[in-house]
CSV table of C-alpha atoms and ligand atoms in Angstrom, one decimal:
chain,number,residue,atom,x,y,z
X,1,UNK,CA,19.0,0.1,12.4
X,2,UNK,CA,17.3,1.5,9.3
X,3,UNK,CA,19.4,4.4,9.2
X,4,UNK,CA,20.7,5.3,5.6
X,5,UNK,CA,19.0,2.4,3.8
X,6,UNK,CA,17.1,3.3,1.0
X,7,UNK,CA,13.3,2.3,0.5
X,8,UNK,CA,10.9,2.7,-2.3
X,9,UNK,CA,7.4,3.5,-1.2
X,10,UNK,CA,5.1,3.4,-4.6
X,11,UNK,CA,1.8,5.4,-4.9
X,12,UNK,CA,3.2,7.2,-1.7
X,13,UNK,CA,2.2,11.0,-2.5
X,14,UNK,CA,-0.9,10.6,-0.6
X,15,UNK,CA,-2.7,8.5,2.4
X,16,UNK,CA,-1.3,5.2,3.4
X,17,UNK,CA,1.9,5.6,1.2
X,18,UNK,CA,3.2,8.8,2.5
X,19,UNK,CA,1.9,7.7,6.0
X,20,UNK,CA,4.8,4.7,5.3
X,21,UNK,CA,7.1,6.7,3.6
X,22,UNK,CA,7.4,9.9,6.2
X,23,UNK,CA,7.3,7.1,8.8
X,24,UNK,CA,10.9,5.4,7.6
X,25,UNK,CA,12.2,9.1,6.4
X,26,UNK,CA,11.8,9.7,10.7
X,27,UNK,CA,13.5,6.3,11.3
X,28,UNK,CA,16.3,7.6,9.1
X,29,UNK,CA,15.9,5.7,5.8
X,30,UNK,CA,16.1,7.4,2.4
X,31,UNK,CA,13.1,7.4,0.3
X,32,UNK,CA,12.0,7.1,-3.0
X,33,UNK,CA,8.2,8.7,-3.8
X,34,UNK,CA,6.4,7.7,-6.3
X,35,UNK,CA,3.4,8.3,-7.8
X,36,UNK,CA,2.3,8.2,-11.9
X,37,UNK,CA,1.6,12.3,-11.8
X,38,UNK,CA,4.6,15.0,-12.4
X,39,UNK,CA,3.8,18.2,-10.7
X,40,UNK,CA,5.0,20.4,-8.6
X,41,UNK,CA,3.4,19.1,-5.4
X,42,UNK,CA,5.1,15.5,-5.9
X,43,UNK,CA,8.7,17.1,-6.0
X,44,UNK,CA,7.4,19.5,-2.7
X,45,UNK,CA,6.7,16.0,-0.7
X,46,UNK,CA,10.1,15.2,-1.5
X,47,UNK,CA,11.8,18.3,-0.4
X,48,UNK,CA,9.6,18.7,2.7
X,49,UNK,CA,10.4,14.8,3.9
X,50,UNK,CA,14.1,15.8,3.2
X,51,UNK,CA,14.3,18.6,5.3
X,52,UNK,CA,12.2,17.2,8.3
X,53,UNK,CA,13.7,14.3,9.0
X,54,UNK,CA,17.8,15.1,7.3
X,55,UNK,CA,17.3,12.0,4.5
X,56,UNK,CA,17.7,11.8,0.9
X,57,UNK,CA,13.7,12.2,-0.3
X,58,UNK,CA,13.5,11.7,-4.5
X,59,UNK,CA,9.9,11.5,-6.4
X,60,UNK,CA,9.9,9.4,-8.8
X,61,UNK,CA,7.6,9.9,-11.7
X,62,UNK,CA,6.3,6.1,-12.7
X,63,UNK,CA,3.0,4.7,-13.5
X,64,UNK,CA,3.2,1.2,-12.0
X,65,UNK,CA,0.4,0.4,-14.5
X,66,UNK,CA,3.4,-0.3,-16.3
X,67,UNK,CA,5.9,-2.9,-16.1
X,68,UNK,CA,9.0,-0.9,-18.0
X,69,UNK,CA,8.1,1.9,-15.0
X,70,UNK,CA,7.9,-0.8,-12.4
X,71,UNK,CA,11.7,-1.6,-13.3
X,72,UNK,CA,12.7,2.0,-14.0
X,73,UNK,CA,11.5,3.2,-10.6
X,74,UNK,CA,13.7,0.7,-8.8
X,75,UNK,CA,16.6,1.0,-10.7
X,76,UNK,CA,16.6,4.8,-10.2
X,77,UNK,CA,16.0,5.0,-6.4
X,78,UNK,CA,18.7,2.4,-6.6
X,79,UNK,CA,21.2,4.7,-8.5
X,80,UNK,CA,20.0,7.7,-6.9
X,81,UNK,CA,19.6,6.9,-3.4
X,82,UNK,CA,21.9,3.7,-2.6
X,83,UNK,CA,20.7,0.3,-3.3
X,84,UNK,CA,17.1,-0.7,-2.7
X,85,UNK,CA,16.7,-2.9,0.6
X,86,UNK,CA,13.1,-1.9,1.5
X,87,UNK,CA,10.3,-2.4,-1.0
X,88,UNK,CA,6.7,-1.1,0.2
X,89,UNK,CA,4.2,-2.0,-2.5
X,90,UNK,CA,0.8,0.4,-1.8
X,91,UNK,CA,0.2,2.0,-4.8
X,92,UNK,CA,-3.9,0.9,-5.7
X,93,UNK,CA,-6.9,2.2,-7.3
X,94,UNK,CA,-10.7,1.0,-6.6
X,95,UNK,CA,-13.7,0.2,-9.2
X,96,UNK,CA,-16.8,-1.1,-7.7
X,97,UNK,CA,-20.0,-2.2,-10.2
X,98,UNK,CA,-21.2,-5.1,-10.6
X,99,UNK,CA,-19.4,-8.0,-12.6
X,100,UNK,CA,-22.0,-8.2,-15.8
X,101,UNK,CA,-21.3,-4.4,-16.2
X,102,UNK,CA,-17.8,-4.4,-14.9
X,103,UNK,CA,-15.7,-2.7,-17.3
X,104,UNK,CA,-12.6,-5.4,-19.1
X,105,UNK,CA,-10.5,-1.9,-19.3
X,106,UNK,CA,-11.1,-1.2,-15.1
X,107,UNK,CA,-10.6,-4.8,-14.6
X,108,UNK,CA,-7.0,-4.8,-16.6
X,109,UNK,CA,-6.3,-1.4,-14.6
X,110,UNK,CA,-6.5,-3.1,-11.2
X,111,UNK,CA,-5.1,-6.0,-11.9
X,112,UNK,CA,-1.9,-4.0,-13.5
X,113,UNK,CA,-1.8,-1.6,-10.7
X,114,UNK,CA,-2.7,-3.4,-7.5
X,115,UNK,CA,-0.9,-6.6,-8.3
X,116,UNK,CA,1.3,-6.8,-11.0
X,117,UNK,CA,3.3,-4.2,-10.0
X,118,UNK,CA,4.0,-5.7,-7.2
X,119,UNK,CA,5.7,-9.0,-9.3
X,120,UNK,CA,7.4,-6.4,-11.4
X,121,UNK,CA,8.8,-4.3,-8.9
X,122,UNK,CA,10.1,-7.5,-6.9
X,123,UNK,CA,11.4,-9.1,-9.7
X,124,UNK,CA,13.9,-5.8,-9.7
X,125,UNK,CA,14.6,-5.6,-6.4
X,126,UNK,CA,15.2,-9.0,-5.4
X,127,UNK,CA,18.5,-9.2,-6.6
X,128,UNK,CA,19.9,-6.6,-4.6
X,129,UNK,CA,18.2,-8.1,-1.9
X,130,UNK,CA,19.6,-11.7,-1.5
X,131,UNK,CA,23.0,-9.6,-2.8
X,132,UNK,CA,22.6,-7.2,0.9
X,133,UNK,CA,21.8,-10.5,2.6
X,134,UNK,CA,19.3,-8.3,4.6
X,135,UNK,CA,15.9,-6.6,3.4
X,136,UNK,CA,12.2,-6.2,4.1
X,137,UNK,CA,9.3,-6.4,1.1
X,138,UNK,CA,5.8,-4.9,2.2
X,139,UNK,CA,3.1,-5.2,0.1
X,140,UNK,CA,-0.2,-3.5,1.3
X,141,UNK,CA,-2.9,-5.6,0.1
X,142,UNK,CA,-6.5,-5.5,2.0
X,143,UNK,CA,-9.0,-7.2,4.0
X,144,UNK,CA,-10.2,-7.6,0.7
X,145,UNK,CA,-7.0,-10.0,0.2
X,146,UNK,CA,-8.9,-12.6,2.6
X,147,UNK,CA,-12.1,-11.6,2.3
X,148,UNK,CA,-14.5,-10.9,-0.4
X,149,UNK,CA,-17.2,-7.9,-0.9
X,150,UNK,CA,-19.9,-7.6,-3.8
X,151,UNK,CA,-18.8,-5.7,-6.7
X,152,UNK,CA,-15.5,-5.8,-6.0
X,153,UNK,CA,-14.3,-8.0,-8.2
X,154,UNK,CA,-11.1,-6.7,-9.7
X,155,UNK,CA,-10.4,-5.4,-6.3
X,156,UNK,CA,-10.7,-8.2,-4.3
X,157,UNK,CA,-9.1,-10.8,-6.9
X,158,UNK,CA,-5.7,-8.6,-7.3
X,159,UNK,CA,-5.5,-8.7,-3.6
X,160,UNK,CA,-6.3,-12.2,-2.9
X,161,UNK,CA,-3.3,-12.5,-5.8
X,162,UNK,CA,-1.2,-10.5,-3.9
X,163,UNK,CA,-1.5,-12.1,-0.4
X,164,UNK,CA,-0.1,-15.3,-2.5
X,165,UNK,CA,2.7,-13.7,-3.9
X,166,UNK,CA,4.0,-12.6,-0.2
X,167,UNK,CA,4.3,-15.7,0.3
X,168,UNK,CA,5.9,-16.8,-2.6
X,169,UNK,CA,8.6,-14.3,-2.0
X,170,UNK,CA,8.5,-15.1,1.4
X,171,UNK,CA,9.7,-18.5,0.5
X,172,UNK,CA,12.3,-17.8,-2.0
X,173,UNK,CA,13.7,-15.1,0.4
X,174,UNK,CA,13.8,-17.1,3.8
X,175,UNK,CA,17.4,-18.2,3.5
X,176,UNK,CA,18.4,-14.7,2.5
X,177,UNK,CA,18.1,-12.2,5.7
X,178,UNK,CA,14.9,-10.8,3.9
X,179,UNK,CA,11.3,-10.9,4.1
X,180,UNK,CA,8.4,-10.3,2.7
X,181,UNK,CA,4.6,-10.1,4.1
X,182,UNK,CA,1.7,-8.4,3.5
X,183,UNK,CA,-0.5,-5.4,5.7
X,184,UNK,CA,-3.8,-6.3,5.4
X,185,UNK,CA,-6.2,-2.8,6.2
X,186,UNK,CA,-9.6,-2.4,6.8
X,187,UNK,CA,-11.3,1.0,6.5
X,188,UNK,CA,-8.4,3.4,7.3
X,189,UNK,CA,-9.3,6.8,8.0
X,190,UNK,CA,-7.3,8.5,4.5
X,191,UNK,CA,-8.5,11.8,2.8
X,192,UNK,CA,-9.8,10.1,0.1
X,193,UNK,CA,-12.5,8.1,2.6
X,194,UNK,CA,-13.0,11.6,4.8
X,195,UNK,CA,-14.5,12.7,1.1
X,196,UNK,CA,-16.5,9.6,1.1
X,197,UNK,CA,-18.3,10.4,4.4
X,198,UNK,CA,-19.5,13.5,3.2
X,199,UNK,CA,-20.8,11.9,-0.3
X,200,UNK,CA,-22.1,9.1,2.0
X,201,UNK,CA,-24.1,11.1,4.7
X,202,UNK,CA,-25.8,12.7,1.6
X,203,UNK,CA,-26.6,9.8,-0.5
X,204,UNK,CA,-28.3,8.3,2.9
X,205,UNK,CA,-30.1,11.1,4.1
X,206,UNK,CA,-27.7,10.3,7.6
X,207,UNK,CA,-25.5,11.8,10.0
X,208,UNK,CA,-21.9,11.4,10.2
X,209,UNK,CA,-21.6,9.1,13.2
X,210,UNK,CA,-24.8,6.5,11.7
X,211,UNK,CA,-23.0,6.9,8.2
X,212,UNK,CA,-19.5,5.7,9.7
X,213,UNK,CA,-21.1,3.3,12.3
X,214,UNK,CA,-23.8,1.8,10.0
X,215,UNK,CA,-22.6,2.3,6.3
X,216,UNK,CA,-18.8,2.2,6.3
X,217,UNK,CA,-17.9,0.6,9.2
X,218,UNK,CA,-20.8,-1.7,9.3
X,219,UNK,CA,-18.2,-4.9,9.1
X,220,UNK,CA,-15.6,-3.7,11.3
X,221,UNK,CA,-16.5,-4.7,14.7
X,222,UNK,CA,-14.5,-1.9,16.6
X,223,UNK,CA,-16.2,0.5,14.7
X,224,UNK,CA,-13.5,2.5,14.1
X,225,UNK,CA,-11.5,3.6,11.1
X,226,UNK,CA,-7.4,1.8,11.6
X,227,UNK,CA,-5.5,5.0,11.1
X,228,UNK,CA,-2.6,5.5,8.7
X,229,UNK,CA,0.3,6.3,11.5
X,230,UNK,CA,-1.1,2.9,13.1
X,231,UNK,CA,-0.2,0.9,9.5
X,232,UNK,CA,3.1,2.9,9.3
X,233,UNK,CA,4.5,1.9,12.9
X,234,UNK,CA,3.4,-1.3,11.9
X,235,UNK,CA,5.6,-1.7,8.4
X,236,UNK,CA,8.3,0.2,10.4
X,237,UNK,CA,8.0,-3.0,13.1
X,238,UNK,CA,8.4,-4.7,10.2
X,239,UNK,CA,11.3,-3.4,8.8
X,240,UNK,CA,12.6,-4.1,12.2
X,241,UNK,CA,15.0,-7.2,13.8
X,242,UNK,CA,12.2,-7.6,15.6
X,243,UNK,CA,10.3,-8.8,12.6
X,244,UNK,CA,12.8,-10.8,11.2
X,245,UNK,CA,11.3,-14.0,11.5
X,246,UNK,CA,7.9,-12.9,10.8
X,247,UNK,CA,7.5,-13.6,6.5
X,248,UNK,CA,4.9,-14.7,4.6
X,249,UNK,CA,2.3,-13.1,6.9
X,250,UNK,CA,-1.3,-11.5,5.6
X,251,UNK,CA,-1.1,-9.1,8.9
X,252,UNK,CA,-4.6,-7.4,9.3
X,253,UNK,CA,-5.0,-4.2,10.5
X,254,UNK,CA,-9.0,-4.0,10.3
X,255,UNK,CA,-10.6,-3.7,13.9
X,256,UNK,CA,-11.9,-7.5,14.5
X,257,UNK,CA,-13.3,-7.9,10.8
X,258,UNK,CA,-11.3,-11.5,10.0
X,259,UNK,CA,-12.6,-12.7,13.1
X,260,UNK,CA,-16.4,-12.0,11.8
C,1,NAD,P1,-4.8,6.9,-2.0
C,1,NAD,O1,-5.6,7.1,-3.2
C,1,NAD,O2,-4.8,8.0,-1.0
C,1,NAD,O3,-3.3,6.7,-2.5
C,1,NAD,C1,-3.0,5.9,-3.5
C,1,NAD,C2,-1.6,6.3,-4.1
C,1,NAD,O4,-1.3,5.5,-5.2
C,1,NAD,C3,-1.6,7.7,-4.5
C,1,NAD,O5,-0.3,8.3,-4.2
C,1,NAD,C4,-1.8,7.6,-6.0
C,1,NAD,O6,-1.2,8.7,-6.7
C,1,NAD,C5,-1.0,6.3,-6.3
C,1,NAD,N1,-1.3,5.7,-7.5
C,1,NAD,C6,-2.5,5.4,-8.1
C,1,NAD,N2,-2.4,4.9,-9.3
C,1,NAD,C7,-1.0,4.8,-9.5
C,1,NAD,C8,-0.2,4.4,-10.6
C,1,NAD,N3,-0.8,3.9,-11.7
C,1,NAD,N4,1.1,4.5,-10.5
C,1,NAD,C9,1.7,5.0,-9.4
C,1,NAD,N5,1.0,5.4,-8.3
C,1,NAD,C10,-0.4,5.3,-8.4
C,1,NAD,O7,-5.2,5.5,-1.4
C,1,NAD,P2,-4.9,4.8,0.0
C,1,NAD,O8,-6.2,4.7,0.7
C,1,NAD,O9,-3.8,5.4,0.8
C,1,NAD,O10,-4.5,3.4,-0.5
C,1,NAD,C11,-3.2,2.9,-0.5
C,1,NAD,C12,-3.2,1.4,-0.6
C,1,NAD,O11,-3.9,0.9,0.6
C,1,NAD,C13,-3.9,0.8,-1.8
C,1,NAD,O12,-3.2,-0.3,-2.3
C,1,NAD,C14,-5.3,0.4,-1.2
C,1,NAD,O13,-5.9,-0.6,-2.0
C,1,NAD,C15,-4.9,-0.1,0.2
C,1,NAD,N6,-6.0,-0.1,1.1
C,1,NAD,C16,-6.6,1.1,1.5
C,1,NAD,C17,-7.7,1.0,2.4
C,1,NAD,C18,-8.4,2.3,2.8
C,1,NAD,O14,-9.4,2.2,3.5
C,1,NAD,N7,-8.0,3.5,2.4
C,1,NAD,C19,-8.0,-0.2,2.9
C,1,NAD,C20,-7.4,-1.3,2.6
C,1,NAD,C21,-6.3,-1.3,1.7
């Protein structure tokens, strides 16, 4: 049933994005990559994702630290690749210090990047949405969007503010055939974190196992990392009929930690 709709994945050149993005590409959707970079690798994810799975695959250079790029992204996927009906929202960056020495500059980042994009690139597609009378908004917040960590502040506050606005588009879409809810992850197992074990088991003087057991995943009860194909069948459910009275929903992927 996804077959030939077009879906925007942003920051998807790399861990839980692509995950998402290769995931629809194999349920037949076409895709538009994003990420704010222009090299030679982004356009190579394209063509690769094209030629696997026998989709239209376009990167998309935009920096969705920036609300004209926000905009601009969907309105090109939508006049290169057919009108936008699935919007996956994961593109995020991290600062963690704590709030007295937090930097103002960090703190505008994350809240441009991890949340406000998220109200700009809506804002673009809705239209085309309630037009198509059928689509599917994903925005990949966090644990983080129901829980809170020290020194997160930025983080955790962007995506806290995003969980809300799922459900405020949830609301405004429920009479249109379209939804909107959230993926909330815990520790998922992406290259970027594989580099962090490494750092980690050397800052602690500890193996790998007591470094992911006790350090990273000290707050996720299953003690294990959620994987990225397990968050992409999940927005692909999601993008499903199945789904289609599920909006509005924070849905954690975290191993037991909301239940702490
Ligand atoms: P990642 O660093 O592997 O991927 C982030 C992607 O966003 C990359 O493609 C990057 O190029 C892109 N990006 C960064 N800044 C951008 C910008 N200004 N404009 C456009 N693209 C930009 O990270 P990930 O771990 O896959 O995280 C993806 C999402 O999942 C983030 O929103 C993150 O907060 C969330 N998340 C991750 C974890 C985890 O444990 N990895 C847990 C919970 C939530």
């Amino acid at each position: 049933m996804l077959q030939g709709k077009t879906a925007v994945v942003t920051g998807s050149t790399s861990g839980i994005g692509l995950g998402i993005a290769e995931a629809l590409a194999r349920e037949g959707c076409h895709v538009a990559l994003n990420s704010y970079t222009d090299t030679d690798e982004d356009q190579a994810i394209a063509a690769r994702l094209s030629a696997d799975h026998g989709i239209k695959a376009h990167y998309i250079q935009a920096d969705m630290g920036k609300p004209g790029d926000c905009m601009r992204l969907v309105e090109t996927a939508a006049a290169d690749l057919g009108p936008v009906q699935i919007l996956v929202n994961n593109a995020g960056i991290q600062h963690v210090e704590k709030i007295e020495a937090f930097p103002p500059e960090k703190w505008d980042a994350i809240i441009a990047i991890n949340l406000s994009s998220s109200f700009h690139t809506i804002r673009a597609a809705v239209p085309g949405l309630k037009a198509a009378g059928w689509g599917r908004i994903i925005n990949i917040a966090s644990t983080h969007g129901l829980h809170a960590s020290p020194f997160k502040s930025a983080y955790v506050a962007a995506k806290h503010g995003l969980v809300g606005l799922t459900k405020t588009v949830a609301l405004e879409l429920a009479e249109f055939g379209a939804t909107c809810n959230a993926i909330c992850p815990g520790y998922v197992k992406t290259p970027l974190v594989e580099g962090q074990i490494a750092d980690q088991m050397e800052a602690h003087g500890l193996d790998r196992e007591a470094v992911i057991r006790n350090v990273m995943l000290e707050r996720q009860p299953t003690k294990q990392f959620a994987e990225i194909d397990q968050l992409a069948a999940l927005a692909v459910f999601l993008c499903s009929d199945a789904a289609a009275q599920m909006t509005g929903q924070p849905v954690s992927v975290d191993g037991g930690w909301v239940a702490l």
